[in-house]
Amino acid sequence: MGDVSILSVGIDIGTATSQIVLARLVLANAAGCFEIPRVAFKDKTVLHNGVVRLTPLSPSGLLDGDALRKIAEDEYRAAGVSANDVDVGAVIATGEAARKENAAIILESLAGMAGDFVVAMAGPDLEAVLAGRGSGAERASRLNGSAVVNLDVGGGTANIALFKDGAVLSKGSYDIGGRMVRVSGGVISHVSDGAARIAKTAGISAVPGMAADLRLLRDVCDHAARLLEEALEDKTPSPLLASLVSPGASVFRASLPIDGICFSGGVAECMRQGQGDYFRYGDVGPLLGEAISRTRLCSAFRRLAPAETVRATAVGAGCYSAEVSGSTIAQDDRALPLKNLPVLKLNRDEQTRCYEGDSAFLEEKIRGFMAQNGWIWPALAFRGEANPSYARLNALAACLSEALAKTLPPDAPFVLVLECDTAKALGQALRARRGGGAVVCVDSARVETGDYIDLGRPLMGGAALPIVVKTLVTGC
Amino acid sequence: MISDMAGLEKTIAEVIKEYLSGGAAAWAGKNGRPAADAPDRGGAVLRDITGQAAREAEFVSGALDREAILAMKRRTSARIGIGRAGPRLLTQTMLTLRADHAAARDAVLKDVDPDMLRSLGFIELESRCADRQEFLTRPDLGRALSDGAVDALLEKCVPNPDIQVFVADGLSSSAVTANLPDLWPCLMDGLHEAGVKTGTPFFVRFGRVALMDQVSELLGAKAVCALIGERPGLSAAESLSAYVAYGAKTGMDESGRTVVSNIHGNGIPAVEAGAYLAELLQAVLRAKASGIAFRKDDGL
C-alpha cells in the first residue's frame, strides 16, 4: 500500500490573536505484509505557519467576518494551496471569539475554506488538549512515560491539560488571560468579569478609567498567577477559582504527581521575550507572564521548552485534530463524509444489554437522546467486546438494527463507533439486516456522549477513515 | 506417542480431584489472589498461571516506578520486568513458562475437535501422512492428499467454485478449534451476501499450506483459501493463518500467496478476520491475482 497524504488546516481564533496553520499529514500502512493493514500517521509536517494576527474583534465582541475570511484567503495564498485541497481541519474559537453570535459569523465567513469539513468549533477542553499536543507536552510525556502539564495562557483563557504517557488524564480551562485587563494611553480601558472578581477578592480596586498603575496591575496578575498555581494542586478549588472555570470546560484535577510543565500561548511568548514595555500589547499579557514566572509553577516542576508558544493551539488543531480509524471497518461511499454527528455512548451495562438483544431498551435510549438533541440522529458508540462469538455478534447486530430502524429516519446511515477491533464483522452483520441502507461502522476510536464527530472520505482504498472528534459544536 | 488421549485426560481429572479433596488451599500460593474467572471448587481455588493477570503479578521487586513497568509489560507479550532469583528465573515465572510451553506442545500434538468440525458440516480428509510423527518429519507428505482423500474430494465436493475455502490443522489444532466456530460462519455469510459461489467445506488432517495447490487443480477453483493453524510460540498457541492463492497450481511460487496471520483472541478477533477475509477474497477474485501480484489497495 502506498503512502497517502492529506492536507489539514488548523485555525485558532482567540480573544487576542488568530493564527492559521496548514499541515501535511502522511498516512501509511504500518503493518507487516503478512498482517491485516494498519493505517497510521507516519509523518506530520507543518507546511505553512501563518502570521500571528490580531483577531478582528469589534469593541462589542463581535467578529468581523469579512476580515476573518480575508485572513484565511491570504494565508492560503501565502501557502500556495486552494480551499479545495484541504481535507480535514478544525477551527478553535475561544474566549470572546467563542460567543454564540460569533459561531454563525465564523461558519459563514469560512464556508468553503475548510474543504469537505464543516468548520468545527472546538470547546475549551479540546483546545487545552490540542495546545498541549502542539506545544510538545504530549510528546514529552509519551517519550519519557512522565506526567506533563501544559499550561496554555492566551488572551482570554488559560487552558490546562495533563498528559501521562501520551494520554490525556485531565483538562480544564479558566477565564484568566493576558487581555483580562486592557490598557490604552496609560489608562485601564477594560476589565474582564474574571479579572474584576480576582481584584475584588484581593481587595484591589481596578476599574476602567483608572490610571494603569504598574504596581496595582502587577498585584492583580500575581493573584491571577497564584490561582493557576492553585489549579495544579490536587485539592478542592477555592470559590474564586471555581467561579473562573470557563463555560463548557471541565474542572481540571492534577490526579498524580507532575514531573514537568510546559507553557504555551501568547503569555508564554511574553515570558520568552523577557522584559520590555509592559503595555506593549495594550494588555497585561507581559505582566501576567512575569507573575507566572514568580510562582511555584516555575520552581516546583521541571520546565520543558515548548516547541510552539503562541501557535501551539493552531499547530495542535492542524496536526492533531484528525485521527484515523481502525483499518478493518465497514464504510459506505454514499454516506461519507458525515459531519457534526452527536455521539450517544452506551456504558458497559447498556452495551451488555444490547449484546443480549434488548432492543426495546436501546430504542428508548436513542429516542430520548434524539428528543434532547433537536431530533438529530446520533452516532451510536460503545466499547464493544474484544473477541465475541459470531452468535453474540449477530444478537448485537439484530438488536442495533431493530432499534436504529425504528428511531432513525429511513435514509439515515447507521453509524457505529467502537473501541474494540470488531467493526468490519459488525458492519457486515448489520448490512445483511439492512437491505440497501448505508452502514458505517468504525473501531479503534474513543468518543464520549457530548462529543460530535466528523467522518471523512475513506483513505487508502477504503481501509480506514479520518475522524475528527469535537467536544462542542455551536450553531451548526 | 500417546495413543489413548481420553484415558489420559480421565486419569488427570482423577488426580486433580484427589488433590483438591486433600485441602488444596495451599495451591493458591501465598500471595496469589484467585483469578476472577477461577472455577469455584468448594472453597479451594486453582489459579490460572497463564493469563494476563498472572503475567502482571510476576514482578521485579523494588520497582521505582511500578506503573511504568506495568505499562511496558502490557505492550508486549515478552516476559519483561519479571525479576530474578540470583541468575535464575523466579519459581512463578518458571511455572508460567512451562505452562505456556505445555499449551504450545498440546497445540501441535492434539487433534482438532471432531464434533466441532461435524457441527459446521465439514467433510474430513487426510494428507499422505500416516501419523503425527510422520507429519512433523515429512513436510512433503503433508502437501498432498492421500489417494482416498483425492477420491472423496472429487466425489463429494462441488466442482469449479469461485472460491474453495478449506481448513487444515497445520501446526496448531488448538488454533482451529478456538477460531473456526466464529470465523467460519462470518466468512461464509460475507461471501454469500456478495453472491460468491463457495465450494464444499472440508478439513484436512496433517495438512500443510501447499496442499491448496493440489486442491485448486482437482476442483478447478478460481481461488483457494486455506485456514491453517500457525506454529505455536510461548505467547500464542491458538493463532490461525489464512493463505489465499488465485489460480494456484502445484509448484507455484510462495510469493504468489497472500497471507493473513495472527488470528486469535489477542490478535485479530475471529469474527473480524472472517469479515476481512470475505472482502479480501472478493478483491482477489476481482483482481484475478494474489501474493505480490495483488495490491491490497487495488481492491480493498
CSV table of N, CA and C in Angstrom, one decimal, chain A residues 109-218:
chain,number,residue,atom,x,y,z
A,109,SER,N,-18.3,33.0,7.3
A,109,SER,CA,-17.1,33.6,6.6
A,109,SER,C,-16.1,32.5,6.2
A,110,LEU,N,-16.1,31.4,6.9
A,110,LEU,CA,-15.1,30.4,6.5
A,110,LEU,C,-15.8,29.3,5.6
A,111,ALA,N,-17.0,29.5,5.3
A,111,ALA,CA,-17.7,28.4,4.5
A,111,ALA,C,-16.9,28.2,3.2
A,112,GLY,N,-16.6,27.0,2.9
A,112,GLY,CA,-15.9,26.6,1.7
A,112,GLY,C,-14.4,26.8,1.9
A,113,MET,N,-13.9,27.3,3.0
A,113,MET,CA,-12.5,27.4,3.2
A,113,MET,C,-11.9,26.2,3.8
A,114,ALA,N,-12.6,25.4,4.4
A,114,ALA,CA,-12.1,24.2,5.1
A,114,ALA,C,-12.5,22.9,4.5
A,115,GLY,N,-12.4,22.9,3.2
A,115,GLY,CA,-12.6,21.7,2.4
A,115,GLY,C,-14.0,21.1,2.7
A,116,ASP,N,-14.0,19.7,2.6
A,116,ASP,CA,-15.2,19.0,2.8
A,116,ASP,C,-15.8,19.2,4.2
A,117,PHE,N,-15.0,19.5,5.1
A,117,PHE,CA,-15.4,19.5,6.5
A,117,PHE,C,-16.0,20.8,6.9
A,118,VAL,N,-17.2,20.7,7.5
A,118,VAL,CA,-17.8,21.9,8.0
A,118,VAL,C,-16.8,22.5,9.1
A,119,VAL,N,-16.8,23.8,9.2
A,119,VAL,CA,-16.0,24.4,10.2
A,119,VAL,C,-16.4,23.9,11.6
A,120,ALA,N,-15.5,23.3,12.3
A,120,ALA,CA,-15.9,22.7,13.6
A,120,ALA,C,-15.4,23.6,14.7
A,121,MET,N,-16.3,24.0,15.6
A,121,MET,CA,-15.8,24.7,16.7
A,121,MET,C,-15.5,23.8,17.9
A,122,ALA,N,-14.3,23.9,18.4
A,122,ALA,CA,-14.0,23.0,19.5
A,122,ALA,C,-14.2,23.8,20.8
A,123,GLY,N,-14.5,23.1,21.8
A,123,GLY,CA,-14.7,23.7,23.1
A,123,GLY,C,-13.4,23.9,23.8
A,124,PRO,N,-13.4,24.5,25.0
A,124,PRO,CA,-12.2,24.8,25.7
A,124,PRO,C,-11.4,23.5,26.1
A,125,ASP,N,-12.1,22.5,26.4
A,125,ASP,CA,-11.4,21.2,26.8
A,125,ASP,C,-10.5,20.7,25.6
A,126,LEU,N,-11.1,20.7,24.4
A,126,LEU,CA,-10.4,20.2,23.3
A,126,LEU,C,-9.2,21.2,23.0
A,127,GLU,N,-9.5,22.5,23.2
A,127,GLU,CA,-8.4,23.5,22.9
A,127,GLU,C,-7.2,23.2,23.8
A,128,ALA,N,-7.5,22.9,25.1
A,128,ALA,CA,-6.5,22.6,26.1
A,128,ALA,C,-5.6,21.4,25.6
A,129,VAL,N,-6.3,20.4,25.1
A,129,VAL,CA,-5.6,19.2,24.7
A,129,VAL,C,-4.8,19.5,23.4
A,130,LEU,N,-5.4,20.2,22.4
A,130,LEU,CA,-4.7,20.5,21.2
A,130,LEU,C,-3.5,21.4,21.4
A,131,ALA,N,-3.6,22.3,22.4
A,131,ALA,CA,-2.5,23.2,22.7
A,131,ALA,C,-1.3,22.3,23.3
A,132,GLY,N,-1.7,21.4,24.1
A,132,GLY,CA,-0.7,20.5,24.7
A,132,GLY,C,0.0,19.6,23.7
A,133,ARG,N,-0.7,19.3,22.7
A,133,ARG,CA,-0.1,18.5,21.6
A,133,ARG,C,0.8,19.4,20.7
A,134,GLY,N,0.3,20.6,20.4
A,134,GLY,CA,1.1,21.5,19.6
A,134,GLY,C,2.3,22.0,20.3
A,135,SER,N,2.3,22.1,21.6
A,135,SER,CA,3.4,22.6,22.3
A,135,SER,C,4.5,21.6,22.5
A,136,GLY,N,4.1,20.3,22.4
A,136,GLY,CA,5.1,19.2,22.6
A,136,GLY,C,5.0,18.6,23.9
A,137,ALA,N,4.1,19.0,24.8
A,137,ALA,CA,3.9,18.5,26.1
A,137,ALA,C,3.5,17.0,26.0
A,138,GLU,N,2.6,16.7,25.1
A,138,GLU,CA,2.1,15.3,25.0
A,138,GLU,C,3.3,14.4,24.6
A,139,ARG,N,4.1,14.9,23.6
A,139,ARG,CA,5.2,14.1,23.1
A,139,ARG,C,6.2,13.8,24.2
A,140,ALA,N,6.5,14.9,25.0
A,140,ALA,CA,7.4,14.7,26.1
A,140,ALA,C,6.9,13.6,27.1
A,141,SER,N,5.6,13.7,27.4
A,141,SER,CA,5.1,12.7,28.3
A,141,SER,C,5.1,11.3,27.7
A,142,ARG,N,4.9,11.2,26.4
A,142,ARG,CA,4.9,9.9,25.8
A,142,ARG,C,6.4,9.3,25.7
A,143,LEU,N,7.3,10.2,25.4
A,143,LEU,CA,8.7,9.7,25.2
A,143,LEU,C,9.3,9.3,26.6
A,144,ASN,N,8.9,10.0,27.6
A,144,ASN,CA,9.5,9.7,28.9
A,144,ASN,C,8.6,8.9,29.9
A,145,GLY,N,7.4,8.6,29.4
A,145,GLY,CA,6.5,8.0,30.3
A,145,GLY,C,6.2,8.8,31.5
A,146,SER,N,6.2,10.1,31.4
A,146,SER,CA,6.1,11.0,32.5
A,146,SER,C,4.8,11.8,32.5
A,147,ALA,N,4.5,12.5,33.6
A,147,ALA,CA,3.3,13.3,33.7
A,147,ALA,C,3.7,14.7,33.4
A,148,VAL,N,3.1,15.3,32.3
A,148,VAL,CA,3.5,16.6,31.9
A,148,VAL,C,2.2,17.5,31.8
A,149,VAL,N,2.3,18.6,32.4
A,149,VAL,CA,1.2,19.6,32.3
A,149,VAL,C,1.5,20.6,31.3
A,150,ASN,N,0.5,20.9,30.4
A,150,ASN,CA,0.7,22.0,29.5
A,150,ASN,C,-0.3,23.1,30.0
A,151,LEU,N,0.3,24.3,30.1
A,151,LEU,CA,-0.5,25.5,30.6
A,151,LEU,C,-0.4,26.5,29.4
A,152,ASP,N,-1.5,26.6,28.7
A,152,ASP,CA,-1.6,27.5,27.5
A,152,ASP,C,-2.4,28.7,27.9
A,153,VAL,N,-1.6,29.8,28.1
A,153,VAL,CA,-2.3,31.0,28.6
A,153,VAL,C,-2.3,32.0,27.4
A,154,GLY,N,-3.5,32.3,27.0
A,154,GLY,CA,-3.7,33.2,25.9
A,154,GLY,C,-4.3,34.5,26.3
A,155,GLY,N,-5.1,35.1,25.4
A,155,GLY,CA,-5.7,36.4,25.8
A,155,GLY,C,-6.8,36.3,26.8
A,156,GLY,N,-7.7,35.3,26.5
A,156,GLY,CA,-8.9,35.2,27.3
A,156,GLY,C,-8.9,34.1,28.3
A,157,THR,N,-8.3,33.0,28.0
A,157,THR,CA,-8.4,31.9,28.9
A,157,THR,C,-7.0,31.2,29.1
A,158,ALA,N,-6.9,30.5,30.2
A,158,ALA,CA,-5.8,29.7,30.5
A,158,ALA,C,-6.2,28.2,30.4
A,159,ASN,N,-5.7,27.5,29.5
A,159,ASN,CA,-6.1,26.1,29.2
A,159,ASN,C,-5.1,25.1,29.8
A,160,ILE,N,-5.5,24.2,30.6
A,160,ILE,CA,-4.6,23.3,31.2
A,160,ILE,C,-4.9,21.8,30.8
A,161,ALA,N,-3.9,21.1,30.4
A,161,ALA,CA,-4.1,19.7,30.1
A,161,ALA,C,-3.0,18.9,30.8
A,162,LEU,N,-3.3,17.7,31.4
A,162,LEU,CA,-2.3,16.9,32.0
A,162,LEU,C,-2.2,15.6,31.2
A,163,PHE,N,-0.9,15.4,30.7
A,163,PHE,CA,-0.7,14.2,29.9
A,163,PHE,C,0.2,13.2,30.7
A,164,LYS,N,-0.2,11.9,30.6
A,164,LYS,CA,0.7,10.9,31.2
A,164,LYS,C,0.9,9.8,30.2
A,165,ASP,N,2.2,9.6,29.8
A,165,ASP,CA,2.4,8.6,28.9
A,165,ASP,C,1.7,8.8,27.6
A,166,GLY,N,1.5,10.0,27.2
A,166,GLY,CA,0.8,10.3,25.9
A,166,GLY,C,-0.7,10.4,26.0
A,167,ALA,N,-1.3,10.0,27.2
A,167,ALA,CA,-2.7,10.0,27.3
A,167,ALA,C,-3.2,11.2,28.1
A,168,VAL,N,-4.4,11.8,27.7
A,168,VAL,CA,-4.9,12.9,28.5
A,168,VAL,C,-5.5,12.5,29.7
A,169,LEU,N,-5.0,12.9,30.9
A,169,LEU,CA,-5.6,12.5,32.2
A,169,LEU,C,-6.7,13.5,32.6
A,170,SER,N,-6.4,14.8,32.4
A,170,SER,CA,-7.3,15.8,32.9
A,170,SER,C,-7.1,17.0,32.0
A,171,LYS,N,-8.2,17.8,31.9
A,171,LYS,CA,-8.1,19.1,31.2
A,171,LYS,C,-9.1,20.1,31.7
A,172,GLY,N,-8.8,21.3,31.5
A,172,GLY,CA,-9.7,22.3,32.0
A,172,GLY,C,-9.3,23.7,31.5
A,173,SER,N,-10.2,24.7,31.8
A,173,SER,CA,-9.9,26.0,31.2
A,173,SER,C,-10.4,27.0,32.2
A,174,TYR,N,-9.7,28.1,32.4
A,174,TYR,CA,-10.1,29.2,33.3
A,174,TYR,C,-10.1,30.5,32.6
A,175,ASP,N,-11.0,31.4,33.1
A,175,ASP,CA,-11.0,32.7,32.4
A,175,ASP,C,-9.9,33.6,33.0
A,176,ILE,N,-8.7,33.2,32.7
A,176,ILE,CA,-7.6,34.0,33.1
A,176,ILE,C,-6.7,34.2,31.9
A,177,GLY,N,-6.4,35.4,31.5
A,177,GLY,CA,-5.5,35.6,30.3
A,177,GLY,C,-5.0,37.0,30.2
A,178,GLY,N,-4.1,37.1,29.2
A,178,GLY,CA,-3.4,38.4,29.1
A,178,GLY,C,-4.3,39.6,28.8
A,179,ARG,N,-5.4,39.4,28.2
A,179,ARG,CA,-6.3,40.5,27.9
A,179,ARG,C,-7.4,40.7,28.9
A,180,MET,N,-7.3,40.1,30.1
A,180,MET,CA,-8.3,40.3,31.1
A,180,MET,C,-8.4,41.7,31.6
A,181,VAL,N,-7.3,42.4,31.4
A,181,VAL,CA,-7.3,43.9,31.7
A,181,VAL,C,-6.6,44.5,30.4
A,182,ARG,N,-7.3,45.5,29.8
A,182,ARG,CA,-6.7,46.1,28.7
A,182,ARG,C,-6.3,47.6,29.0
A,183,VAL,N,-5.3,48.0,28.4
A,183,VAL,CA,-4.7,49.3,28.7
A,183,VAL,C,-4.6,50.2,27.5
A,184,SER,N,-5.0,51.4,27.5
A,184,SER,CA,-4.9,52.3,26.3
A,184,SER,C,-4.5,53.7,26.8
A,185,GLY,N,-3.4,54.2,26.3
A,185,GLY,CA,-3.0,55.5,26.6
A,185,GLY,C,-2.7,55.7,28.1
A,186,GLY,N,-2.2,54.7,28.8
A,186,GLY,CA,-1.9,54.8,30.2
A,186,GLY,C,-3.1,54.7,31.1
A,187,VAL,N,-4.2,54.3,30.5
A,187,VAL,CA,-5.5,54.2,31.3
A,187,VAL,C,-6.1,52.8,31.1
A,188,ILE,N,-6.6,52.3,32.2
A,188,ILE,CA,-7.3,51.0,32.1
A,188,ILE,C,-8.6,51.1,31.2
A,189,SER,N,-8.7,50.4,30.1
A,189,SER,CA,-9.8,50.6,29.2
A,189,SER,C,-10.8,49.5,29.4
A,190,HIS,N,-10.4,48.3,29.9
A,190,HIS,CA,-11.4,47.2,30.0
A,190,HIS,C,-10.9,46.2,31.1
A,191,VAL,N,-11.9,45.8,31.9
A,191,VAL,CA,-11.6,44.8,32.9
A,191,VAL,C,-12.6,43.6,32.7
A,192,SER,N,-12.1,42.4,32.5
A,192,SER,CA,-13.0,41.3,32.2
A,192,SER,C,-13.7,40.9,33.5
A,193,ASP,N,-14.8,40.2,33.4
A,193,ASP,CA,-15.5,39.8,34.6
A,193,ASP,C,-14.6,39.0,35.5
A,194,GLY,N,-13.8,38.1,34.9
A,194,GLY,CA,-12.9,37.3,35.8
A,194,GLY,C,-11.9,38.2,36.5
A,195,ALA,N,-11.3,39.1,35.8
A,195,ALA,CA,-10.3,40.0,36.4
A,195,ALA,C,-11.0,40.8,37.5
A,196,ALA,N,-12.2,41.2,37.3
A,196,ALA,CA,-12.9,42.0,38.3
A,196,ALA,C,-13.1,41.2,39.6
A,197,ARG,N,-13.4,39.9,39.4
A,197,ARG,CA,-13.7,39.1,40.6
A,197,ARG,C,-12.4,38.8,41.3
A,198,ILE,N,-11.3,38.6,40.5
A,198,ILE,CA,-10.0,38.4,41.2
A,198,ILE,C,-9.6,39.7,42.0
A,199,ALA,N,-9.8,40.8,41.4
A,199,ALA,CA,-9.4,42.1,42.1
A,199,ALA,C,-10.2,42.3,43.3
A,200,LYS,N,-11.5,42.0,43.2
A,200,LYS,CA,-12.4,42.2,44.3
A,200,LYS,C,-12.0,41.3,45.5
A,201,THR,N,-11.8,40.1,45.2
A,201,THR,CA,-11.4,39.1,46.3
A,201,THR,C,-10.1,39.5,46.9
A,202,ALA,N,-9.2,40.1,46.1
A,202,ALA,CA,-7.9,40.5,46.7
A,202,ALA,C,-8.0,41.9,47.4
A,203,GLY,N,-9.2,42.5,47.3
A,203,GLY,CA,-9.3,43.9,47.9
A,203,GLY,C,-8.6,44.9,47.1
A,204,ILE,N,-8.5,44.7,45.8
A,204,ILE,CA,-7.9,45.7,44.9
A,204,ILE,C,-9.0,46.4,44.1
A,205,SER,N,-8.8,47.7,43.9
A,205,SER,CA,-9.8,48.4,43.1
A,205,SER,C,-9.2,48.6,41.7
A,206,ALA,N,-9.8,48.0,40.7
A,206,ALA,CA,-9.3,48.2,39.3
A,206,ALA,C,-10.5,48.2,38.4
A,207,VAL,N,-10.8,49.4,37.9
A,207,VAL,CA,-12.0,49.6,37.0
A,207,VAL,C,-11.5,50.4,35.8
A,208,PRO,N,-12.2,50.3,34.7
A,208,PRO,CA,-11.9,51.1,33.5
A,208,PRO,C,-11.9,52.6,33.9
A,209,GLY,N,-11.0,53.3,33.3
A,209,GLY,CA,-10.9,54.8,33.5
A,209,GLY,C,-9.8,55.1,34.5
A,210,MET,N,-9.4,54.1,35.4
A,210,MET,CA,-8.3,54.4,36.3
A,210,MET,C,-7.0,54.4,35.5
A,211,ALA,N,-6.0,55.1,36.1
A,211,ALA,CA,-4.7,55.1,35.5
A,211,ALA,C,-4.1,53.7,35.6
A,212,ALA,N,-3.4,53.3,34.6
A,212,ALA,CA,-2.8,51.9,34.5
A,212,ALA,C,-1.6,51.9,35.4
A,213,ASP,N,-1.8,51.8,36.7
A,213,ASP,CA,-0.7,51.8,37.6
A,213,ASP,C,0.0,50.4,37.6
A,214,LEU,N,1.3,50.4,37.4
A,214,LEU,CA,2.1,49.1,37.2
A,214,LEU,C,2.0,48.3,38.5
A,215,ARG,N,2.1,48.9,39.6
A,215,ARG,CA,2.1,48.1,40.9
A,215,ARG,C,0.8,47.5,41.1
A,216,LEU,N,-0.3,48.2,40.8
A,216,LEU,CA,-1.6,47.8,41.0
A,216,LEU,C,-1.9,46.6,40.1
A,217,LEU,N,-1.6,46.7,38.8
A,217,LEU,CA,-1.8,45.7,37.8
A,217,LEU,C,-1.0,44.4,38.1
A,218,ARG,N,0.3,44.7,38.5
A,218,ARG,CA,1.2,43.6,38.9
A,218,ARG,C,0.5,42.7,40.0
